[in-house]
Coordinates of C-alpha atoms in Angstrom, one line a residue:
X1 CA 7.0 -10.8 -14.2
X2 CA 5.0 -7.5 -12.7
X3 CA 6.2 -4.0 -12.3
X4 CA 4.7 -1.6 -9.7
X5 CA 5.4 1.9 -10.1
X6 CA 4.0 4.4 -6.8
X7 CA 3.2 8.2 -7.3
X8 CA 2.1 10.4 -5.1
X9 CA 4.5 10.7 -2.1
X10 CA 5.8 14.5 -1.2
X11 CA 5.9 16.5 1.7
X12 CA 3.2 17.9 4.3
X13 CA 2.2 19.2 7.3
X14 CA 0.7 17.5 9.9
X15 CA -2.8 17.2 9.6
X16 CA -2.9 17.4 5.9
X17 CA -3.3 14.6 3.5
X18 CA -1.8 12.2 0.7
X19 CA -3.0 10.2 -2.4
X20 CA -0.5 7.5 -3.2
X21 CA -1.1 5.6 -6.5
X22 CA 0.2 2.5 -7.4
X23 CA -0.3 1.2 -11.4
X24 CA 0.6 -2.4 -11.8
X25 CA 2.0 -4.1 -15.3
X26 CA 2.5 -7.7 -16.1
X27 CA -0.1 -10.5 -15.2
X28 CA -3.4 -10.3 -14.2
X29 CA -3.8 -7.2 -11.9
X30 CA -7.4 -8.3 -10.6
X31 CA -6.8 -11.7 -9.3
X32 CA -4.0 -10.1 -6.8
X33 CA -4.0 -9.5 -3.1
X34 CA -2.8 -6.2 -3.5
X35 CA -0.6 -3.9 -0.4
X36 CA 1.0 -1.3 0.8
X37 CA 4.2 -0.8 3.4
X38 CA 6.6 1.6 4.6
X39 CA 10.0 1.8 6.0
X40 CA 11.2 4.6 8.0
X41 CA 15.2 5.4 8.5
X42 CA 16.4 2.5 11.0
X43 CA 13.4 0.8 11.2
X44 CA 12.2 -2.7 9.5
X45 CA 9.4 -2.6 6.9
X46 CA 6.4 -2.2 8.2
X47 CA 2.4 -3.6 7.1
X48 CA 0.1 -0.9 6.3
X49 CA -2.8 -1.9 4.8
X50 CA -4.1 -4.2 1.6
X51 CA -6.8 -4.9 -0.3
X52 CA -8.0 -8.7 -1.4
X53 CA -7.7 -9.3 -5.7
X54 CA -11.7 -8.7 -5.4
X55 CA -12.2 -5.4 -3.7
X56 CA -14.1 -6.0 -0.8
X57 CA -12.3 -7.3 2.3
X58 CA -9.3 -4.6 3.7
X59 CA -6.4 -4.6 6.5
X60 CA -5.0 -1.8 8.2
X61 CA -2.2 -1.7 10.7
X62 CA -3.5 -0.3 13.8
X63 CA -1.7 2.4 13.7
X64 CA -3.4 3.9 10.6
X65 CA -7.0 2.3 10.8
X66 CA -9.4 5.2 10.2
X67 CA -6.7 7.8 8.5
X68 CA -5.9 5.4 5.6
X69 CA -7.9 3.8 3.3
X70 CA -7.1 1.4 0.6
X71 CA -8.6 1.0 -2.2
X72 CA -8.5 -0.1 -5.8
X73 CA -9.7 0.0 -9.7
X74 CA -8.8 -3.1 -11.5
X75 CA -10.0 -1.4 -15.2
X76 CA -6.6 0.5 -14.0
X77 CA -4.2 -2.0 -13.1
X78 CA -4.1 0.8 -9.9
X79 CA -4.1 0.4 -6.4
X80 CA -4.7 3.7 -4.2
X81 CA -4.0 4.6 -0.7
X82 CA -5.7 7.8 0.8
X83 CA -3.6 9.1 3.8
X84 CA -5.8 11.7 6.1
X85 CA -4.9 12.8 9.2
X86 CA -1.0 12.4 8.6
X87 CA 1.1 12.5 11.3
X88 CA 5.4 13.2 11.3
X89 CA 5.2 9.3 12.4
X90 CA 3.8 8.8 9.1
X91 CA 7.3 9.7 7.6
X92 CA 8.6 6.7 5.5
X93 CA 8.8 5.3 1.7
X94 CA 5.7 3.8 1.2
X95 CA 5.9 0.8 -1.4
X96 CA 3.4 -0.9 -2.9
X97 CA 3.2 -4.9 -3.5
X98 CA 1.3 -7.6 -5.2
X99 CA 0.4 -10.7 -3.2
X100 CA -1.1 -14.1 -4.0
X101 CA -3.7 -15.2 -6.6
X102 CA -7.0 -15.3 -5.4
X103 CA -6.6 -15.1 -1.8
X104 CA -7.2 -12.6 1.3
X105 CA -4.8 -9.5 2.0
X106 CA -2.0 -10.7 4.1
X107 CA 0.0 -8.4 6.8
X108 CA 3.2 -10.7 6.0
X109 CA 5.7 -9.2 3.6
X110 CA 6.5 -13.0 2.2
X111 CA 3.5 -13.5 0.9
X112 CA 4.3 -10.5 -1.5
X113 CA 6.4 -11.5 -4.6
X114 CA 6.4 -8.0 -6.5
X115 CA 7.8 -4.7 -5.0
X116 CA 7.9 -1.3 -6.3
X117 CA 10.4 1.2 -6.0
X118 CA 8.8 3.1 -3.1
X119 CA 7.9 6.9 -2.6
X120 CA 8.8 9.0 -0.1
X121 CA 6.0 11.1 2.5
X122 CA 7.4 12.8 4.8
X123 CA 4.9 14.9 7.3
X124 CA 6.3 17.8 9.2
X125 CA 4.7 18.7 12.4

């Protein structure tokens, strides 16, 4: 059983930027694909980015490539996204999830078993 708990969400204006953290507990935080998504009101979930258990290979939806950037520290149990650049179509909780064992980030939502509780960004323009 894991637990992911995000920080960081608030509000800002468009332009400005966002540190989201994400600290994991339970199991083995560095063997993890680990990723983030976002729901805005009336929309489905949506792929952001995510980071492979090792550090070194990273997605991003193509809508945030070159704003955002994932990254982790596995002495932390903490996955980060840096948000620059926001925009109000940034506006959405932002959750954080743990994916498979040993494999590459994935841009499904299935292949994540753990969710946190989100945390809400909004961007005003």
């Amino acid at each position: 059983q894991a637990t992911l708990v995000e920080s960081g969400g608030g509000l800002v204006q468009a332009g400005g930027s966002l540190r989201l953290s994400c600290v994991a507990s339970g199991g083995t935080f560095s063997i993890y694909t680990m990723g983030w998504f976002r729901q805005a009101p009336g929309k489905e979930r949506e792929f952001v980015s995510a980071i492979r258990w090792s550090g070194d290979i990273t997605l991003y939806a193509d809508s945030v490539k070159g704003r955002f950037t994932i990254s982790r520290d596995n002495a932390k149990n903490t996955v980060y996204l840096q948000m620059n650049s926001l925009k109000p179509d940034d506006t959405a909780v932002y959750y954080c999830a743990r994916g498979s064992r040993l494999r590459g980030p994935s841009q499904t939502p299935r292949d994540y078993s753990y969710w946190g509780q989100g945390t809400q960004v909004t961007v005003s323009s």
